[in-house]
GROMACS .gro file of N, CA and C in nm:
model
  498
    1MET      N    1   0.094   1.296   0.417
    1MET     CA    2  -0.036   1.318   0.453
    1MET      C    3  -0.091   1.186   0.485
    2PRO      N    4  -0.141   1.183   0.627
    2PRO     CA    5  -0.229   1.056   0.667
    2PRO      C    6  -0.353   1.049   0.603
    3LEU      N    7  -0.393   0.919   0.553
    3LEU     CA    8  -0.515   0.900   0.472
    3LEU      C    9  -0.615   0.814   0.552
    4ALA      N   10  -0.736   0.825   0.545
    4ALA     CA   11  -0.845   0.734   0.601
    4ALA      C   12  -0.895   0.671   0.469
    5ILE      N   13  -0.900   0.534   0.477
    5ILE     CA   14  -0.972   0.462   0.383
    5ILE      C   15  -1.089   0.413   0.444
    6GLU      N   16  -1.202   0.444   0.381
    6GLU     CA   17  -1.333   0.408   0.437
    6GLU      C   18  -1.420   0.360   0.309
    7PRO      N   19  -1.540   0.295   0.356
    7PRO     CA   20  -1.630   0.250   0.263
    7PRO      C   21  -1.690   0.369   0.183
    8LEU      N   22  -1.709   0.344   0.056
    8LEU     CA   23  -1.775   0.449  -0.020
    8LEU      C   24  -1.922   0.444   0.038
    9LYS      N   25  -1.991   0.581   0.050
    9LYS     CA   26  -2.129   0.590   0.080
    9LYS      C   27  -2.191   0.674  -0.040
   10PRO      N   28  -2.326   0.657  -0.049
   10PRO     CA   29  -2.393   0.724  -0.149
   10PRO      C   30  -2.354   0.900  -0.144
   11HIS      N   31  -2.360   0.949  -0.043
   11HIS     CA   32  -2.318   1.088  -0.036
   11HIS      C   33  -2.188   1.114  -0.087
   12ASP      N   34  -2.099   1.023  -0.101
   12ASP     CA   35  -1.962   1.041  -0.167
   12ASP      C   36  -1.971   1.063  -0.322
   13LEU      N   37  -2.097   1.007  -0.398
   13LEU     CA   38  -2.095   1.009  -0.538
   13LEU      C   39  -2.047   1.121  -0.612
   14ASP      N   40  -2.104   1.241  -0.557
   14ASP     CA   41  -2.068   1.368  -0.652
   14ASP      C   42  -1.926   1.378  -0.658
   15GLU      N   43  -1.857   1.357  -0.531
   15GLU     CA   44  -1.697   1.365  -0.558
   15GLU      C   45  -1.630   1.257  -0.642
   16VAL      N   46  -1.682   1.141  -0.618
   16VAL     CA   47  -1.638   1.040  -0.682
   16VAL      C   48  -1.662   1.041  -0.845
   17LEU      N   49  -1.789   1.077  -0.884
   17LEU     CA   50  -1.808   1.112  -1.023
   17LEU      C   51  -1.717   1.233  -1.084
   18LEU      N   52  -1.686   1.334  -1.018
   18LEU     CA   53  -1.592   1.430  -1.060
   18LEU      C   54  -1.453   1.369  -1.090
   19ILE      N   55  -1.430   1.280  -0.990
   19ILE     CA   56  -1.286   1.205  -1.017
   19ILE      C   57  -1.308   1.110  -1.137
   20GLU      N   58  -1.407   1.037  -1.141
   20GLU     CA   59  -1.414   0.948  -1.260
   20GLU      C   60  -1.417   1.021  -1.389
   21ARG      N   61  -1.502   1.121  -1.403
   21ARG     CA   62  -1.500   1.207  -1.515
   21ARG      C   63  -1.369   1.262  -1.579
   22ALA      N   64  -1.293   1.302  -1.465
   22ALA     CA   65  -1.169   1.367  -1.495
   22ALA      C   66  -1.060   1.255  -1.527
   23SER      N   67  -1.077   1.129  -1.506
   23SER     CA   68  -0.989   1.022  -1.506
   23SER      C   69  -1.011   0.930  -1.625
   24PHE      N   70  -1.138   0.910  -1.684
   24PHE     CA   71  -1.153   0.813  -1.808
   24PHE      C   72  -1.233   0.867  -1.905
   25PRO      N   73  -1.196   0.813  -2.025
   25PRO     CA   74  -1.278   0.863  -2.142
   25PRO      C   75  -1.420   0.816  -2.146
   26ASN      N   76  -1.456   0.709  -2.085
   26ASN     CA   77  -1.586   0.645  -2.067
   26ASN      C   78  -1.612   0.631  -1.912
   27PRO      N   79  -1.650   0.743  -1.854
   27PRO     CA   80  -1.663   0.722  -1.710
   27PRO      C   81  -1.789   0.643  -1.667
   28TRP      N   82  -1.778   0.567  -1.538
   28TRP     CA   83  -1.894   0.505  -1.502
   28TRP      C   84  -2.010   0.613  -1.459
   29SER      N   85  -2.122   0.595  -1.478
   29SER     CA   86  -2.242   0.663  -1.440
   29SER      C   87  -2.272   0.652  -1.289
   30ARG      N   88  -2.351   0.746  -1.253
   30ARG     CA   89  -2.400   0.753  -1.109
   30ARG      C   90  -2.473   0.607  -1.088
   31ARG      N   91  -2.549   0.566  -1.194
   31ARG     CA   92  -2.632   0.445  -1.191
   31ARG      C   93  -2.554   0.314  -1.165
   32ALA      N   94  -2.429   0.334  -1.237
   32ALA     CA   95  -2.339   0.204  -1.236
   32ALA      C   96  -2.275   0.204  -1.103
   33PHE      N   97  -2.232   0.327  -1.038
   33PHE     CA   98  -2.178   0.322  -0.889
   33PHE      C   99  -2.292   0.278  -0.811
   34LEU      N  100  -2.412   0.315  -0.811
   34LEU     CA  101  -2.526   0.292  -0.729
   34LEU      C  102  -2.555   0.130  -0.753
   35HIS      N  103  -2.555   0.077  -0.855
   35HIS     CA  104  -2.568  -0.059  -0.890
   35HIS      C  105  -2.469  -0.141  -0.805
   36GLU      N  106  -2.341  -0.100  -0.820
   36GLU     CA  107  -2.233  -0.164  -0.750
   36GLU      C  108  -2.242  -0.158  -0.603
   37LEU      N  109  -2.290  -0.042  -0.556
   37LEU     CA  110  -2.315  -0.022  -0.414
   37LEU      C  111  -2.417  -0.095  -0.341
   38ARG      N  112  -2.538  -0.082  -0.408
   38ARG     CA  113  -2.658  -0.144  -0.357
   38ARG      C  114  -2.705  -0.274  -0.401
   39GLU      N  115  -2.661  -0.321  -0.529
   39GLU     CA  116  -2.724  -0.434  -0.586
   39GLU      C  117  -2.620  -0.549  -0.610
   40ASN      N  118  -2.487  -0.520  -0.611
   40ASN     CA  119  -2.392  -0.628  -0.637
   40ASN      C  120  -2.350  -0.688  -0.516
   41PRO      N  121  -2.388  -0.800  -0.472
   41PRO     CA  122  -2.342  -0.860  -0.339
   41PRO      C  123  -2.188  -0.880  -0.339
   42VAL      N  124  -2.113  -0.894  -0.444
   42VAL     CA  125  -1.979  -0.909  -0.431
   42VAL      C  126  -1.888  -0.775  -0.442
   43ALA      N  127  -1.962  -0.664  -0.474
   43ALA     CA  128  -1.884  -0.545  -0.490
   43ALA      C  129  -1.855  -0.489  -0.355
   44ARG      N  130  -1.735  -0.418  -0.353
   44ARG     CA  131  -1.678  -0.350  -0.234
   44ARG      C  132  -1.638  -0.228  -0.278
   45LEU      N  133  -1.668  -0.093  -0.234
   45LEU     CA  134  -1.624   0.025  -0.295
   45LEU      C  135  -1.555   0.111  -0.175
   46TRP      N  136  -1.450   0.158  -0.190
   46TRP     CA  137  -1.365   0.235  -0.100
   46TRP      C  138  -1.328   0.366  -0.146
   47VAL      N  139  -1.316   0.470  -0.045
   47VAL     CA  140  -1.260   0.589  -0.072
   47VAL      C  141  -1.150   0.637   0.010
   48ALA      N  142  -1.073   0.704  -0.045
   48ALA     CA  143  -0.942   0.770   0.028
   48ALA      C  144  -0.956   0.913   0.074
   49ARG      N  145  -0.977   0.938   0.193
   49ARG     CA  146  -0.976   1.085   0.225
   49ARG      C  147  -0.848   1.138   0.309
   50ALA      N  148  -0.833   1.271   0.304
   50ALA     CA  149  -0.715   1.335   0.371
   50ALA      C  150  -0.724   1.291   0.534
   51GLU      N  151  -0.845   1.306   0.571
   51GLU     CA  152  -0.907   1.268   0.715
   51GLU      C  153  -1.029   1.186   0.713
   52ALA      N  154  -1.053   1.134   0.829
   52ALA     CA  155  -1.184   1.056   0.843
   52ALA      C  156  -1.288   1.171   0.824
   53GLY      N  157  -1.387   1.135   0.710
   53GLY     CA  158  -1.487   1.214   0.697
   53GLY      C  159  -1.475   1.339   0.613
   54GLY      N  160  -1.338   1.356   0.570
   54GLY     CA  161  -1.319   1.451   0.466
   54GLY      C  162  -1.345   1.434   0.328
   55GLY      N  163  -1.295   1.525   0.240
   55GLY     CA  164  -1.324   1.506   0.095
   55GLY      C  165  -1.256   1.375   0.033
   56VAL      N  166  -1.313   1.339  -0.076
   56VAL     CA  167  -1.256   1.218  -0.133
   56VAL      C  168  -1.156   1.247  -0.217
   57LEU      N  169  -1.025   1.185  -0.208
   57LEU     CA  170  -0.922   1.210  -0.276
   57LEU      C  171  -0.901   1.111  -0.385
   58GLY      N  172  -0.955   0.980  -0.365
   58GLY     CA  173  -0.948   0.876  -0.466
   58GLY      C  174  -1.039   0.767  -0.416
   59TYR      N  175  -1.060   0.668  -0.515
   59TYR     CA  176  -1.153   0.555  -0.482
   59TYR      C  177  -1.097   0.436  -0.554
   60LEU      N  178  -1.138   0.308  -0.493
   60LEU     CA  179  -1.127   0.174  -0.562
   60LEU      C  180  -1.234   0.115  -0.539
   61CYS      N  181  -1.286   0.032  -0.639
   61CYS     CA  182  -1.385  -0.055  -0.647
   61CYS      C  183  -1.325  -0.198  -0.685
   62LEU      N  184  -1.386  -0.297  -0.635
   62LEU     CA  185  -1.364  -0.432  -0.658
   62LEU      C  186  -1.471  -0.529  -0.623
   63TRP      N  187  -1.448  -0.657  -0.695
   63TRP     CA  188  -1.550  -0.751  -0.665
   63TRP      C  189  -1.457  -0.849  -0.576
   64PHE      N  190  -1.508  -0.910  -0.452
   64PHE     CA  191  -1.455  -1.012  -0.390
   64PHE      C  192  -1.536  -1.136  -0.404
   65VAL      N  193  -1.484  -1.229  -0.474
   65VAL     CA  194  -1.540  -1.353  -0.504
   65VAL      C  195  -1.461  -1.478  -0.458
   66VAL      N  196  -1.510  -1.531  -0.364
   66VAL     CA  197  -1.460  -1.660  -0.307
   66VAL      C  198  -1.318  -1.630  -0.251
   67ASP      N  199  -1.204  -1.649  -0.342
   67ASP     CA  200  -1.085  -1.610  -0.287
   67ASP      C  201  -1.006  -1.515  -0.373
   68GLU      N  202  -1.085  -1.450  -0.464
   68GLU     CA  203  -1.013  -1.342  -0.565
   68GLU      C  204  -1.075  -1.210  -0.552
   69VAL      N  205  -0.982  -1.109  -0.549
   69VAL     CA  206  -1.000  -0.972  -0.555
   69VAL      C  207  -0.996  -0.948  -0.704
   70HIS      N  208  -1.103  -0.893  -0.760
   70HIS     CA  209  -1.103  -0.826  -0.903
   70HIS      C  210  -1.125  -0.690  -0.888
   71ILE      N  211  -1.023  -0.598  -0.912
   71ILE     CA  212  -1.022  -0.459  -0.915
   71ILE      C  213  -1.083  -0.409  -1.037
   72THR      N  214  -1.202  -0.356  -1.022
   72THR     CA  215  -1.290  -0.305  -1.134
   72THR      C  216  -1.266  -0.160  -1.167
   73ASN      N  217  -1.224  -0.078  -1.074
   73ASN     CA  218  -1.218   0.080  -1.101
   73ASN      C  219  -1.127   0.143  -0.983
   74VAL      N  220  -1.031   0.211  -1.030
   74VAL     CA  221  -0.941   0.280  -0.922
   74VAL      C  222  -0.918   0.415  -0.997
   75ALA      N  223  -0.929   0.527  -0.915
   75ALA     CA  224  -0.870   0.666  -0.970
   75ALA      C  225  -0.840   0.752  -0.859
   76VAL      N  226  -0.760   0.850  -0.887
   76VAL     CA  227  -0.708   0.938  -0.785
   76VAL      C  228  -0.745   1.089  -0.850
   77HIS      N  229  -0.800   1.183  -0.767
   77HIS     CA  230  -0.829   1.311  -0.825
   77HIS      C  231  -0.690   1.384  -0.892
   78PRO      N  232  -0.709   1.442  -1.002
   78PRO     CA  233  -0.592   1.481  -1.083
   78PRO      C  234  -0.499   1.558  -0.986
   79SER      N  235  -0.552   1.644  -0.892
   79SER     CA  236  -0.468   1.740  -0.804
   79SER      C  237  -0.405   1.647  -0.702
   80HIS      N  238  -0.430   1.530  -0.663
   80HIS     CA  239  -0.370   1.444  -0.562
   80HIS      C  240  -0.277   1.334  -0.641
   81ARG      N  241  -0.271   1.324  -0.758
   81ARG     CA  242  -0.179   1.226  -0.815
   81ARG      C  243  -0.038   1.235  -0.782
   82ARG      N  244   0.028   1.127  -0.783
   82ARG     CA  245   0.172   1.123  -0.762
   82ARG      C  246   0.193   1.161  -0.611
   83HIS      N  247   0.098   1.146  -0.524
   83HIS     CA  248   0.126   1.188  -0.385
   83HIS      C  249   0.109   1.053  -0.305
   84GLY      N  250   0.094   0.936  -0.339
   84GLY     CA  251   0.095   0.824  -0.269
   84GLY      C  252  -0.062   0.786  -0.243
   85VAL      N  253  -0.174   0.852  -0.279
   85VAL     CA  254  -0.293   0.811  -0.261
   85VAL      C  255  -0.329   0.690  -0.320
   86GLY      N  256  -0.307   0.658  -0.443
   86GLY     CA  257  -0.315   0.537  -0.507
   86GLY      C  258  -0.255   0.422  -0.438
   87ARG      N  259  -0.130   0.453  -0.405
   87ARG     CA  260  -0.033   0.347  -0.348
   87ARG      C  261  -0.099   0.308  -0.214
   88ALA      N  262  -0.169   0.398  -0.140
   88ALA     CA  263  -0.207   0.359   0.006
   88ALA      C  264  -0.343   0.293  -0.019
   89LEU      N  265  -0.438   0.319  -0.124
   89LEU     CA  266  -0.551   0.249  -0.148
   89LEU      C  267  -0.503   0.097  -0.177
   90MET      N  268  -0.429   0.087  -0.268
   90MET     CA  269  -0.383  -0.041  -0.301
   90MET      C  270  -0.332  -0.121  -0.185
   91ALA      N  271  -0.242  -0.060  -0.122
   91ALA     CA  272  -0.188  -0.134   0.001
   91ALA      C  273  -0.287  -0.184   0.103
   92ALA      N  274  -0.371  -0.078   0.133
   92ALA     CA  275  -0.471  -0.097   0.234
   92ALA      C  276  -0.565  -0.212   0.177
   93ILE      N  277  -0.623  -0.223   0.068
   93ILE     CA  278  -0.708  -0.320  -0.001
   93ILE      C  279  -0.632  -0.462  -0.011
   94LEU      N  280  -0.518  -0.455  -0.053
   94LEU     CA  281  -0.450  -0.594  -0.062
   94LEU      C  282  -0.435  -0.648   0.073
   95SER      N  283  -0.384  -0.577   0.162
   95SER     CA  284  -0.370  -0.625   0.310
   95SER      C  285  -0.521  -0.664   0.354
   96ARG      N  286  -0.613  -0.591   0.347
   96ARG     CA  287  -0.739  -0.629   0.395
   96ARG      C  288  -0.795  -0.761   0.344
   97TYR      N  289  -0.795  -0.780   0.203
   97TYR     CA  290  -0.848  -0.891   0.158
   97TYR      C  291  -0.755  -1.021   0.152
   98ARG      N  292  -0.629  -0.989   0.168
   98ARG     CA  293  -0.557  -1.101   0.195
   98ARG      C  294  -0.594  -1.172   0.342
   99ALA      N  295  -0.608  -1.075   0.434
   99ALA     CA  296  -0.650  -1.118   0.561
   99ALA      C  297  -0.782  -1.185   0.561
  100GLU      N  298  -0.867  -1.151   0.459
  100GLU     CA  299  -0.989  -1.200   0.469
  100GLU      C  300  -1.008  -1.355   0.376
  101GLY      N  301  -0.875  -1.386   0.341
  101GLY     CA  302  -0.882  -1.519   0.256
  101GLY      C  303  -0.864  -1.498   0.105
  102ALA      N  304  -0.843  -1.387   0.057
  102ALA     CA  305  -0.821  -1.384  -0.090
  102ALA      C  306  -0.683  -1.438  -0.120
  103THR      N  307  -0.666  -1.505  -0.220
  103THR     CA  308  -0.524  -1.553  -0.257
  103THR      C  309  -0.474  -1.506  -0.390
  104ARG      N  310  -0.559  -1.425  -0.458
  104ARG     CA  311  -0.506  -1.379  -0.586
  104ARG      C  312  -0.571  -1.235  -0.607
  105ALA      N  313  -0.513  -1.146  -0.681
  105ALA     CA  314  -0.587  -1.027  -0.721
  105ALA      C  315  -0.558  -1.003  -0.871
  106VAL      N  316  -0.669  -0.955  -0.935
  106VAL     CA  317  -0.663  -0.948  -1.078
  106VAL      C  318  -0.718  -0.800  -1.129
  107LEU      N  319  -0.694  -0.757  -1.243
  107LEU     CA  320  -0.742  -0.627  -1.300
  107LEU      C  321  -0.700  -0.622  -1.454
  108GLU      N  322  -0.774  -0.541  -1.502
  108GLU     CA  323  -0.743  -0.499  -1.655
  108GLU      C  324  -0.697  -0.356  -1.642
  109VAL      N  325  -0.595  -0.324  -1.740
  109VAL     CA  326  -0.542  -0.197  -1.758
  109VAL      C  327  -0.520  -0.169  -1.903
  110ARG      N  328  -0.519  -0.055  -1.947
  110ARG     CA  329  -0.478  -0.006  -2.084
  110ARG      C  330  -0.335  -0.020  -2.101
  111PRO      N  331  -0.274  -0.079  -2.200
  111PRO     CA  332  -0.125  -0.088  -2.224
  111PRO      C  333  -0.068   0.058  -2.230
  112SER      N  334  -0.156   0.152  -2.264
  112SER     CA  335  -0.100   0.288  -2.281
  112SER      C  336  -0.112   0.377  -2.151
  113ASN      N  337  -0.176   0.308  -2.037
  113ASN     CA  338  -0.151   0.387  -1.911
  113ASN      C  339  -0.038   0.334  -1.826
  114LYS      N  340   0.071   0.384  -1.867
  114LYS     CA  341   0.197   0.353  -1.818
  114LYS      C  342   0.204   0.383  -1.661
  115GLU      N  343   0.159   0.483  -1.606
  115GLU     CA  344   0.173   0.519  -1.470
  115GLU      C  345   0.101   0.412  -1.396
  116ALA      N  346  -0.016   0.377  -1.433
  116ALA     CA  347  -0.099   0.275  -1.362
  116ALA      C  348  -0.024   0.135  -1.366
  117ARG      N  349   0.013   0.107  -1.476
  117ARG     CA  350   0.092  -0.019  -1.476
  117ARG      C  351   0.211  -0.030  -1.396
  118GLN      N  352   0.277   0.081  -1.381
  118GLN     CA  353   0.392   0.101  -1.297
  118GLN      C  354   0.350   0.050  -1.152
  119LEU      N  355   0.242   0.142  -1.112
  119LEU     CA  356   0.193   0.136  -0.975
  119LEU      C  357   0.159  -0.033  -0.958
  120TYR      N  358   0.079  -0.081  -1.042
  120TYR     CA  359   0.050  -0.235  -1.026
  120TYR      C  360   0.168  -0.322  -1.028
  121GLU      N  361   0.261  -0.301  -1.106
  121GLU     CA  362   0.388  -0.378  -1.111
  121GLU      C  363   0.470  -0.359  -0.985
  122ALA      N  364   0.477  -0.244  -0.905
  122ALA     CA  365   0.533  -0.223  -0.792
  122ALA      C  366   0.470  -0.309  -0.685
  123PHE      N  367   0.340  -0.338  -0.685
  123PHE     CA  368   0.280  -0.425  -0.582
  123PHE      C  369   0.299  -0.592  -0.627
  124GLY      N  370   0.364  -0.600  -0.737
  124GLY     CA  371   0.385  -0.750  -0.777
  124GLY      C  372   0.285  -0.803  -0.876
  125PHE      N  373   0.188  -0.710  -0.922
  125PHE     CA  374   0.117  -0.762  -1.043
  125PHE      C  375   0.201  -0.779  -1.178
  126ARG      N  376   0.159  -0.879  -1.248
  126ARG     CA  377   0.227  -0.918  -1.362
  126ARG      C  378   0.139  -0.938  -1.482
  127SER      N  379   0.166  -0.907  -1.594
  127SER     CA  380   0.076  -0.932  -1.713
  127SER      C  381   0.076  -1.071  -1.754
  128VAL      N  382  -0.060  -1.137  -1.751
  128VAL     CA  383  -0.079  -1.280  -1.774
  128VAL      C  384  -0.168  -1.282  -1.902
  129GLY      N  385  -0.204  -1.185  -1.979
  129GLY     CA  386  -0.302  -1.196  -2.097
  129GLY      C  387  -0.346  -1.068  -2.143
  130ARG      N  388  -0.416  -1.097  -2.253
  130ARG     CA  389  -0.456  -0.940  -2.328
  130ARG      C  390  -0.612  -0.986  -2.373
  131ARG      N  391  -0.687  -0.892  -2.345
  131ARG     CA  392  -0.824  -0.879  -2.389
  131ARG      C  393  -0.829  -0.806  -2.519
  132LYS      N  394  -0.850  -0.855  -2.629
  132LYS     CA  395  -0.844  -0.781  -2.756
  132LYS      C  396  -0.979  -0.694  -2.762
  133GLY      N  397  -0.940  -0.561  -2.813
  133GLY     CA  398  -1.053  -0.454  -2.817
  133GLY      C  399  -1.138  -0.449  -2.690
  134TYR      N  400  -1.103  -0.434  -2.574
  134TYR     CA  401  -1.161  -0.425  -2.466
  134TYR      C  402  -1.229  -0.303  -2.433
  135TYR      N  403  -1.151  -0.197  -2.459
  135TYR     CA  404  -1.202  -0.062  -2.436
  135TYR      C  405  -1.278  -0.023  -2.569
  136PHE      N  406  -1.414   0.003  -2.569
  136PHE     CA  407  -1.501   0.021  -2.685
  136PHE      C  408  -1.473   0.177  -2.735
  137ASP      N  409  -1.406   0.277  -2.648
  137ASP     CA  410  -1.394   0.399  -2.692
  137ASP      C  411  -1.302   0.412  -2.805
  138ASN      N  412  -1.193   0.330  -2.805
  138ASN     CA  413  -1.105   0.338  -2.898
  138ASN      C  414  -1.055   0.205  -2.944
  139GLY      N  415  -1.115   0.088  -2.907
  139GLY     CA  416  -1.071  -0.042  -2.944
  139GLY      C  417  -0.947  -0.093  -2.877
  140GLU      N  418  -0.883  -0.026  -2.787
  140GLU     CA  419  -0.764  -0.063  -2.732
  140GLU      C  420  -0.773  -0.193  -2.658
  141ASP      N  421  -0.670  -0.269  -2.653
  141ASP     CA  422  -0.670  -0.390  -2.579
  141ASP      C  423  -0.652  -0.368  -2.429
  142ALA      N  424  -0.676  -0.471  -2.349
  142ALA     CA  425  -0.665  -0.455  -2.214
  142ALA      C  426  -0.552  -0.562  -2.171
  143LEU      N  427  -0.474  -0.512  -2.098
  143LEU     CA  428  -0.372  -0.612  -2.040
  143LEU      C  429  -0.449  -0.669  -1.916
  144VAL      N  430  -0.431  -0.805  -1.890
  144VAL     CA  431  -0.482  -0.851  -1.765
  144VAL      C  432  -0.368  -0.884  -1.686
  145MET      N  433  -0.369  -0.834  -1.559
  145MET     CA  434  -0.264  -0.839  -1.477
  145MET      C  435  -0.318  -0.919  -1.350
  146GLU      N  436  -0.248  -0.982  -1.292
  146GLU     CA  437  -0.256  -1.059  -1.167
  146GLU      C  438  -0.136  -1.065  -1.070
  147MET      N  439  -0.176  -1.083  -0.937
  147MET     CA  440  -0.081  -1.116  -0.838
  147MET      C  441  -0.136  -1.223  -0.745
  148THR      N  442  -0.025  -1.292  -0.683
  148THR     CA  443  -0.069  -1.393  -0.594
  148THR      C  444  -0.049  -1.327  -0.426
  149LEU      N  445  -0.156  -1.325  -0.374
  149LEU     CA  446  -0.168  -1.259  -0.243
  149LEU      C  447  -0.074  -1.323  -0.144
  150SER      N  448  -0.044  -1.434  -0.175
  150SER     CA  449   0.038  -1.507  -0.075
  150SER      C  450   0.187  -1.443  -0.066
  151ALA      N  451   0.207  -1.385  -0.176
  151ALA     CA  452   0.349  -1.314  -0.200
  151ALA      C  453   0.347  -1.182  -0.125
  152TRP      N  454   0.219  -1.146  -0.091
  152TRP     CA  455   0.206  -1.015  -0.031
  152TRP      C  456   0.236  -1.025   0.130
  153PRO      N  457   0.327  -0.963   0.182
  153PRO     CA  458   0.361  -0.968   0.301
  153PRO      C  459   0.248  -0.974   0.415
  154SER      N  460   0.254  -1.069   0.522
  154SER     CA  461   0.149  -1.055   0.618
  154SER      C  462   0.154  -0.940   0.691
  155GLY      N  463   0.042  -0.900   0.763
  155GLY     CA  464   0.030  -0.789   0.855
  155GLY      C  465  -0.030  -0.670   0.771
  156ASN      N  466  -0.040  -0.561   0.842
  156ASN     CA  467  -0.110  -0.434   0.773
  156ASN      C  468  -0.006  -0.369   0.688
  157GLN      N  469   0.004  -0.398   0.557
  157GLN     CA  470   0.104  -0.329   0.482
  157GLN      C  471   0.080  -0.176   0.460
  158ALA      N  472  -0.036  -0.140   0.507
  158ALA     CA  473  -0.065  -0.007   0.475
  158ALA      C  474   0.017   0.090   0.579
  159GLU      N  475   0.050   0.004   0.702
  159GLU     CA  476   0.145   0.090   0.790
  159GLU      C  477   0.240   0.144   0.721
  160GLY      N  478   0.293   0.250   0.765
  160GLY     CA  479   0.411   0.335   0.704
  160GLY      C  480   0.373   0.414   0.595
  161LEU      N  481   0.249   0.394   0.529
  161LEU     CA  482   0.181   0.475   0.415
  161LEU      C  483   0.100   0.581   0.471
  162GLY      N  484   0.104   0.596   0.600
  162GLY     CA  485   0.000   0.711   0.643
  162GLY      C  486  -0.144   0.668   0.628
  163VAL      N  487  -0.162   0.541   0.649
  163VAL     CA  488  -0.338   0.507   0.634
  163VAL      C  489  -0.387   0.503   0.776
  164GLU      N  490  -0.474   0.574   0.797
  164GLU     CA  491  -0.534   0.571   0.928
  164GLU      C  492  -0.650   0.459   0.956
  165SER      N  493  -0.735   0.431   0.865
  165SER     CA  494  -0.843   0.339   0.898
  165SER      C  495  -0.876   0.276   0.764
  166LEU      N  496  -0.935   0.135   0.794
  166LEU     CA  497  -0.988   0.052   0.693
  166LEU      C  498  -1.097  -0.032   0.732
   0.00000   0.00000   0.00000
């Protein structure tokens, strides 16, 4: 299924919030997304759609600071998981920000979230640390994972994944 990766717009928030609530025990609020979208100068928010202008299948939020991409939030609608949406989002984002000068990508993930960890590891992320008690809902630690973007092949690595735009 070809995907369009586009900047998240305020009118996408209802769909994004449905995915957020289905994905996380402590979901971000509309206010949190709006803050990132309108007030955080380093935040970049992206959505994946089945076609340009279509419904939101997944989203990825990040901070782009100097030469680092910090992935802050990523989720895919439950009915579209394991169909390459998350992989396409990651590939498109890593390719784009490498081309814009990023040299490193970093994120936090629950150790219990094996599917997400497997996806990140497939992209070359490796565990470099642990944040004790990071998740306040249950006190679970967070694994800090990072990758060096110079190891990411040059060119648009979203090609071959059915990504139409970014």
